[in-house]
């Protein structure tokens, strides 16, 4: 990843966590992570706010460890999904 993209991502992280301080999945814990709903490996962008959810570390780990359920709940998208 280029230095420019890394810098843009850092700024986006600060902005999004400031706008949405609570986890969008559990609404209990403070958000700490930006999660790409359509991952980079599936063609998603790390800079597209429409593709990002703010999650706490526990919920982000859950999404990563439970991809089938995360797909059903909308926390992940397949490469062919829009």
mmCIF file of N, CA, C and O in Angstrom, residues 17-82:
data_model
loop_
_atom_site.group_PDB
_atom_site.id
_atom_site.type_symbol
_atom_site.label_atom_id
_atom_site.label_comp_id
_atom_site.label_asym_id
_atom_site.label_seq_id
_atom_site.Cartn_x
_atom_site.Cartn_y
_atom_site.Cartn_z
ATOM 1 N N UNK A 17 -14.271 7.462 13.245
ATOM 2 C CA UNK A 17 -14.413 7.138 14.662
ATOM 3 C C UNK A 17 -14.913 8.342 15.455
ATOM 4 O O UNK A 17 -15.599 8.179 16.459
ATOM 5 N N UNK A 18 -14.600 9.534 14.984
ATOM 6 C CA UNK A 18 -15.114 10.744 15.623
ATOM 7 C C UNK A 18 -16.620 10.873 15.372
ATOM 8 O O UNK A 18 -17.385 11.215 16.276
ATOM 9 N N UNK A 19 -17.047 10.564 14.147
ATOM 10 C CA UNK A 19 -18.465 10.672 13.788
ATOM 11 C C UNK A 19 -19.307 9.559 14.405
ATOM 12 O O UNK A 19 -20.474 9.754 14.710
ATOM 13 N N UNK A 20 -18.713 8.386 14.556
ATOM 14 C CA UNK A 20 -19.446 7.219 15.068
ATOM 15 C C UNK A 20 -18.599 6.547 16.137
ATOM 16 O O UNK A 20 -17.850 5.619 15.847
ATOM 17 N N UNK A 21 -18.673 7.008 17.377
ATOM 18 C CA UNK A 21 -17.797 6.460 18.420
ATOM 19 C C UNK A 21 -18.213 5.083 18.931
ATOM 20 O O UNK A 21 -17.405 4.397 19.549
ATOM 21 N N UNK A 22 -19.442 4.661 18.665
ATOM 22 C CA UNK A 22 -19.900 3.366 19.164
ATOM 23 C C UNK A 22 -19.858 2.317 18.052
ATOM 24 O O UNK A 22 -20.069 2.620 16.884
ATOM 25 N N UNK A 23 -19.628 1.082 18.445
ATOM 26 C CA UNK A 23 -19.591 -0.044 17.510
ATOM 27 C C UNK A 23 -20.942 -0.174 16.808
ATOM 28 O O UNK A 23 -21.991 -0.200 17.464
ATOM 29 N N UNK A 24 -20.911 -0.263 15.493
ATOM 30 C CA UNK A 24 -22.149 -0.378 14.710
ATOM 31 C C UNK A 24 -22.795 -1.754 14.825
ATOM 32 O O UNK A 24 -23.950 -1.909 14.452
ATOM 33 N N UNK A 25 -22.088 -2.730 15.339
ATOM 34 C CA UNK A 25 -22.655 -4.072 15.451
ATOM 35 C C UNK A 25 -23.300 -4.304 16.814
ATOM 36 O O UNK A 25 -24.444 -4.713 16.910
ATOM 37 N N UNK A 26 -22.584 -4.026 17.892
ATOM 38 C CA UNK A 26 -23.125 -4.327 19.220
ATOM 39 C C UNK A 26 -23.750 -3.113 19.905
ATOM 40 O O UNK A 26 -24.566 -3.260 20.794
ATOM 41 N N UNK A 27 -23.361 -1.924 19.524
ATOM 42 C CA UNK A 27 -23.830 -0.667 20.118
ATOM 43 C C UNK A 27 -23.595 -0.587 21.623
ATOM 44 O O UNK A 27 -24.251 0.157 22.323
ATOM 45 N N UNK A 28 -22.624 -1.348 22.117
ATOM 46 C CA UNK A 28 -22.289 -1.340 23.541
ATOM 47 C C UNK A 28 -20.887 -0.773 23.759
ATOM 48 O O UNK A 28 -20.680 0.069 24.613
ATOM 49 N N UNK A 29 -19.951 -1.264 22.967
ATOM 50 C CA UNK A 29 -18.539 -0.890 23.139
ATOM 51 C C UNK A 29 -18.167 0.272 22.218
ATOM 52 O O UNK A 29 -18.821 0.514 21.198
ATOM 53 N N UNK A 30 -17.096 0.948 22.596
ATOM 54 C CA UNK A 30 -16.574 1.998 21.734
ATOM 55 C C UNK A 30 -15.927 1.372 20.506
ATOM 56 O O UNK A 30 -15.256 0.343 20.596
ATOM 57 N N UNK A 31 -16.124 2.000 19.376
ATOM 58 C CA UNK A 31 -15.523 1.538 18.124
ATOM 59 C C UNK A 31 -14.030 1.827 18.143
ATOM 60 O O UNK A 31 -13.594 2.877 18.620
ATOM 61 N N UNK A 32 -13.257 0.889 17.638
ATOM 62 C CA UNK A 32 -11.804 1.040 17.561
ATOM 63 C C UNK A 32 -11.271 0.733 16.164
ATOM 64 O O UNK A 32 -10.167 1.141 15.830
ATOM 65 N N UNK A 33 -12.039 -0.011 15.376
ATOM 66 C CA UNK A 33 -11.559 -0.513 14.086
ATOM 67 C C UNK A 33 -12.436 -0.054 12.936
ATOM 68 O O UNK A 33 -13.657 0.078 13.090
ATOM 69 N N UNK A 34 -11.811 0.123 11.778
ATOM 70 C CA UNK A 34 -12.558 0.293 10.540
ATOM 71 C C UNK A 34 -12.567 -1.064 9.857
ATOM 72 O O UNK A 34 -11.526 -1.684 9.675
ATOM 73 N N UNK A 35 -13.738 -1.518 9.495
ATOM 74 C CA UNK A 35 -13.899 -2.827 8.863
ATOM 75 C C UNK A 35 -14.425 -2.639 7.451
ATOM 76 O O UNK A 35 -15.445 -1.979 7.242
ATOM 77 N N UNK A 36 -13.718 -3.212 6.470
ATOM 78 C CA UNK A 36 -14.195 -3.170 5.087
ATOM 79 C C UNK A 36 -15.216 -4.282 4.874
ATOM 80 O O UNK A 36 -14.903 -5.460 5.017
ATOM 81 N N UNK A 37 -16.420 -3.897 4.540
ATOM 82 C CA UNK A 37 -17.502 -4.863 4.342
ATOM 83 C C UNK A 37 -17.203 -5.745 3.137
ATOM 84 O O UNK A 37 -17.371 -6.951 3.177
ATOM 85 N N UNK A 38 -16.751 -5.121 2.048
ATOM 86 C CA UNK A 38 -16.218 -5.882 0.920
ATOM 87 C C UNK A 38 -14.705 -5.730 1.028
ATOM 88 O O UNK A 38 -14.160 -4.654 0.804
ATOM 89 N N UNK A 39 -14.038 -6.803 1.409
ATOM 90 C CA UNK A 39 -12.605 -6.743 1.662
ATOM 91 C C UNK A 39 -11.819 -6.395 0.402
ATOM 92 O O UNK A 39 -12.322 -6.521 -0.711
ATOM 93 N N UNK A 40 -10.582 -5.975 0.601
ATOM 94 C CA UNK A 40 -9.710 -5.671 -0.541
ATOM 95 C C UNK A 40 -9.554 -6.892 -1.429
ATOM 96 O O UNK A 40 -9.537 -6.781 -2.652
ATOM 97 N N UNK A 41 -9.449 -8.060 -0.828
ATOM 98 C CA UNK A 41 -9.297 -9.296 -1.599
ATOM 99 C C UNK A 41 -10.521 -9.567 -2.474
ATOM 100 O O UNK A 41 -10.420 -10.253 -3.495
ATOM 101 N N UNK A 42 -11.652 -9.006 -2.097
ATOM 102 C CA UNK A 42 -12.889 -9.195 -2.863
ATOM 103 C C UNK A 42 -13.208 -7.989 -3.746
ATOM 104 O O UNK A 42 -14.297 -7.885 -4.287
ATOM 105 N N UNK A 43 -12.263 -7.054 -3.843
ATOM 106 C CA UNK A 43 -12.438 -5.898 -4.721
ATOM 107 C C UNK A 43 -12.925 -4.641 -4.027
ATOM 108 O O UNK A 43 -13.271 -3.662 -4.686
ATOM 109 N N UNK A 44 -12.959 -4.630 -2.707
ATOM 110 C CA UNK A 44 -13.420 -3.467 -1.962
ATOM 111 C C UNK A 44 -12.324 -2.436 -1.767
ATOM 112 O O UNK A 44 -11.142 -2.723 -1.939
ATOM 113 N N UNK A 45 -12.737 -1.252 -1.411
ATOM 114 C CA UNK A 45 -11.806 -0.147 -1.193
ATOM 115 C C UNK A 45 -11.678 0.148 0.302
ATOM 116 O O UNK A 45 -12.671 0.140 1.021
ATOM 117 N N UNK A 46 -10.455 0.463 0.713
ATOM 118 C CA UNK A 46 -10.225 0.834 2.112
ATOM 119 C C UNK A 46 -10.486 2.311 2.348
ATOM 120 O O UNK A 46 -10.405 2.781 3.471
ATOM 121 N N UNK A 47 -10.812 3.039 1.282
ATOM 122 C CA UNK A 47 -11.047 4.479 1.398
ATOM 123 C C UNK A 47 -12.486 4.875 1.113
ATOM 124 O O UNK A 47 -12.837 6.043 1.206
ATOM 125 N N UNK A 48 -13.332 3.923 0.774
ATOM 126 C CA UNK A 48 -14.733 4.190 0.458
ATOM 127 C C UNK A 48 -15.574 4.091 1.734
ATOM 128 O O UNK A 48 -15.776 3.007 2.266
ATOM 129 N N UNK A 49 -16.063 5.233 2.208
ATOM 130 C CA UNK A 49 -16.843 5.249 3.455
ATOM 131 C C UNK A 49 -18.082 4.366 3.375
ATOM 132 O O UNK A 49 -18.531 3.853 4.390
ATOM 133 N N UNK A 50 -18.633 4.186 2.194
ATOM 134 C CA UNK A 50 -19.808 3.321 2.024
ATOM 135 C C UNK A 50 -19.460 1.848 2.254
ATOM 136 O O UNK A 50 -20.341 1.030 2.490
ATOM 137 N N UNK A 51 -18.181 1.525 2.166
ATOM 138 C CA UNK A 51 -17.709 0.153 2.321
ATOM 139 C C UNK A 51 -17.152 -0.105 3.716
ATOM 140 O O UNK A 51 -16.638 -1.179 3.987
ATOM 141 N N UNK A 52 -17.267 0.855 4.600
ATOM 142 C CA UNK A 52 -16.627 0.735 5.910
ATOM 143 C C UNK A 52 -17.647 0.800 7.039
ATOM 144 O O UNK A 52 -18.543 1.633 7.032
ATOM 145 N N UNK A 53 -17.478 -0.103 7.988
ATOM 146 C CA UNK A 53 -18.252 -0.072 9.233
ATOM 147 C C UNK A 53 -17.264 0.151 10.369
ATOM 148 O O UNK A 53 -16.124 -0.322 10.313
ATOM 149 N N UNK A 54 -17.691 0.888 11.388
ATOM 150 C CA UNK A 54 -16.833 1.069 12.565
ATOM 151 C C UNK A 54 -17.271 0.049 13.610
ATOM 152 O O UNK A 54 -18.439 -0.057 13.958
ATOM 153 N N UNK A 55 -16.307 -0.745 14.063
ATOM 154 C CA UNK A 55 -16.586 -1.845 14.981
ATOM 155 C C UNK A 55 -15.634 -1.810 16.156
ATOM 156 O O UNK A 55 -14.524 -1.287 16.060
ATOM 157 N N UNK A 56 -16.055 -2.408 17.264
ATOM 158 C CA UNK A 56 -15.137 -2.625 18.384
ATOM 159 C C UNK A 56 -14.257 -3.828 18.014
ATOM 160 O O UNK A 56 -14.549 -4.573 17.079
ATOM 161 N N UNK A 57 -13.204 -4.010 18.756
ATOM 162 C CA UNK A 57 -12.269 -5.109 18.462
ATOM 163 C C UNK A 57 -12.956 -6.471 18.551
ATOM 164 O O UNK A 57 -12.737 -7.345 17.711
ATOM 165 N N UNK A 58 -13.822 -6.678 19.544
ATOM 166 C CA UNK A 58 -14.498 -7.973 19.686
ATOM 167 C C UNK A 58 -15.394 -8.276 18.493
ATOM 168 O O UNK A 58 -15.389 -9.385 17.970
ATOM 169 N N UNK A 59 -16.165 -7.290 18.062
ATOM 170 C CA UNK A 59 -17.056 -7.512 16.922
ATOM 171 C C UNK A 59 -16.262 -7.694 15.633
ATOM 172 O O UNK A 59 -16.623 -8.515 14.784
ATOM 173 N N UNK A 60 -15.167 -6.954 15.472
ATOM 174 C CA UNK A 60 -14.336 -7.112 14.283
ATOM 175 C C UNK A 60 -13.743 -8.514 14.249
ATOM 176 O O UNK A 60 -13.728 -9.176 13.209
ATOM 177 N N UNK A 61 -13.296 -9.007 15.394
ATOM 178 C CA UNK A 61 -12.776 -10.378 15.470
ATOM 179 C C UNK A 61 -13.875 -11.382 15.148
ATOM 180 O O UNK A 61 -13.643 -12.367 14.438
ATOM 181 N N UNK A 62 -15.086 -11.150 15.660
ATOM 182 C CA UNK A 62 -16.208 -12.053 15.387
ATOM 183 C C UNK A 62 -16.482 -12.128 13.886
ATOM 184 O O UNK A 62 -16.662 -13.211 13.331
ATOM 185 N N UNK A 63 -16.518 -10.979 13.223
ATOM 186 C CA UNK A 63 -16.764 -10.945 11.771
ATOM 187 C C UNK A 63 -15.703 -11.769 11.044
ATOM 188 O O UNK A 63 -16.015 -12.566 10.162
ATOM 189 N N UNK A 64 -14.451 -11.591 11.439
ATOM 190 C CA UNK A 64 -13.350 -12.300 10.795
ATOM 191 C C UNK A 64 -13.440 -13.803 11.034
ATOM 192 O O UNK A 64 -13.186 -14.601 10.130
ATOM 193 N N UNK A 65 -13.844 -14.202 12.213
ATOM 194 C CA UNK A 65 -13.873 -15.616 12.578
ATOM 195 C C UNK A 65 -15.162 -16.328 12.166
ATOM 196 O O UNK A 65 -15.226 -17.555 12.203
ATOM 197 N N UNK A 66 -16.185 -15.582 11.781
ATOM 198 C CA UNK A 66 -17.483 -16.162 11.421
ATOM 199 C C UNK A 66 -17.967 -15.609 10.079
ATOM 200 O O UNK A 66 -19.021 -14.966 10.009
ATOM 201 N N UNK A 67 -17.226 -15.863 8.998
ATOM 202 C CA UNK A 67 -17.567 -15.243 7.722
ATOM 203 C C UNK A 67 -18.957 -15.599 7.185
ATOM 204 O O UNK A 67 -19.625 -14.739 6.602
ATOM 205 N N UNK A 68 -19.407 -16.824 7.381
ATOM 206 C CA UNK A 68 -20.742 -17.196 6.868
ATOM 207 C C UNK A 68 -21.842 -16.409 7.576
ATOM 208 O O UNK A 68 -22.751 -15.884 6.930
ATOM 209 N N UNK A 69 -21.777 -16.324 8.890
ATOM 210 C CA UNK A 69 -22.770 -15.547 9.637
ATOM 211 C C UNK A 69 -22.630 -14.058 9.340
ATOM 212 O O UNK A 69 -23.628 -13.344 9.226
ATOM 213 N N UNK A 70 -21.391 -13.580 9.210
ATOM 214 C CA UNK A 70 -21.152 -12.166 8.901
ATOM 215 C C UNK A 70 -21.746 -11.814 7.536
ATOM 216 O O UNK A 70 -22.302 -10.724 7.364
ATOM 217 N N UNK A 71 -21.645 -12.726 6.576
ATOM 218 C CA UNK A 71 -22.272 -12.508 5.260
ATOM 219 C C UNK A 71 -23.784 -12.386 5.413
ATOM 220 O O UNK A 71 -24.402 -11.476 4.857
ATOM 221 N N UNK A 72 -24.375 -13.283 6.177
ATOM 222 C CA UNK A 72 -25.828 -13.264 6.379
ATOM 223 C C UNK A 72 -26.287 -11.994 7.083
ATOM 224 O O UNK A 72 -27.355 -11.468 6.795
ATOM 225 N N UNK A 73 -25.463 -11.491 8.024
ATOM 226 C CA UNK A 73 -25.822 -10.286 8.780
ATOM 227 C C UNK A 73 -25.449 -8.996 8.041
ATOM 228 O O UNK A 73 -25.773 -7.910 8.503
ATOM 229 N N UNK A 74 -24.734 -9.119 6.912
ATOM 230 C CA UNK A 74 -24.374 -7.937 6.131
ATOM 231 C C UNK A 74 -23.059 -7.285 6.501
ATOM 232 O O UNK A 74 -22.749 -6.195 6.017
ATOM 233 N N UNK A 75 -22.256 -7.932 7.328
ATOM 234 C CA UNK A 75 -20.962 -7.369 7.719
ATOM 235 C C UNK A 75 -19.865 -7.716 6.737
ATOM 236 O O UNK A 75 -18.765 -7.183 6.812
ATOM 237 N N UNK A 76 -20.137 -8.628 5.816
ATOM 238 C CA UNK A 76 -19.239 -8.978 4.729
ATOM 239 C C UNK A 76 -20.037 -9.043 3.439
ATOM 240 O O UNK A 76 -21.241 -9.324 3.466
ATOM 241 N N UNK A 77 -19.365 -8.793 2.324
ATOM 242 C CA UNK A 77 -19.972 -8.942 0.996
ATOM 243 C C UNK A 77 -19.052 -9.797 0.140
ATOM 244 O O UNK A 77 -17.831 -9.758 0.282
ATOM 245 N N UNK A 78 -19.657 -10.549 -0.768
ATOM 246 C CA UNK A 78 -18.888 -11.311 -1.750
ATOM 247 C C UNK A 78 -18.368 -10.385 -2.845
ATOM 248 O O UNK A 78 -18.856 -9.257 -3.002
ATOM 249 N N UNK A 79 -17.427 -10.874 -3.609
ATOM 250 C CA UNK A 79 -16.833 -10.052 -4.674
ATOM 251 C C UNK A 79 -17.866 -9.643 -5.712
ATOM 252 O O UNK A 79 -17.759 -8.574 -6.307
ATOM 253 N N UNK A 80 -18.891 -10.464 -5.930
ATOM 254 C CA UNK A 80 -19.890 -10.160 -6.942
ATOM 255 C C UNK A 80 -21.029 -9.264 -6.432
ATOM 256 O O UNK A 80 -21.846 -8.791 -7.195
ATOM 257 N N UNK A 81 -21.063 -9.033 -5.137
ATOM 258 C CA UNK A 81 -22.089 -8.139 -4.567
ATOM 259 C C UNK A 81 -21.734 -6.693 -4.842
ATOM 260 O O UNK A 81 -20.579 -6.315 -4.853
ATOM 261 N N UNK A 82 -22.759 -5.888 -5.029
ATOM 262 C CA UNK A 82 -22.535 -4.450 -5.227
ATOM 263 C C UNK A 82 -22.603 -3.720 -3.928
ATOM 264 O O UNK A 82 -23.032 -4.126 -2.945
#
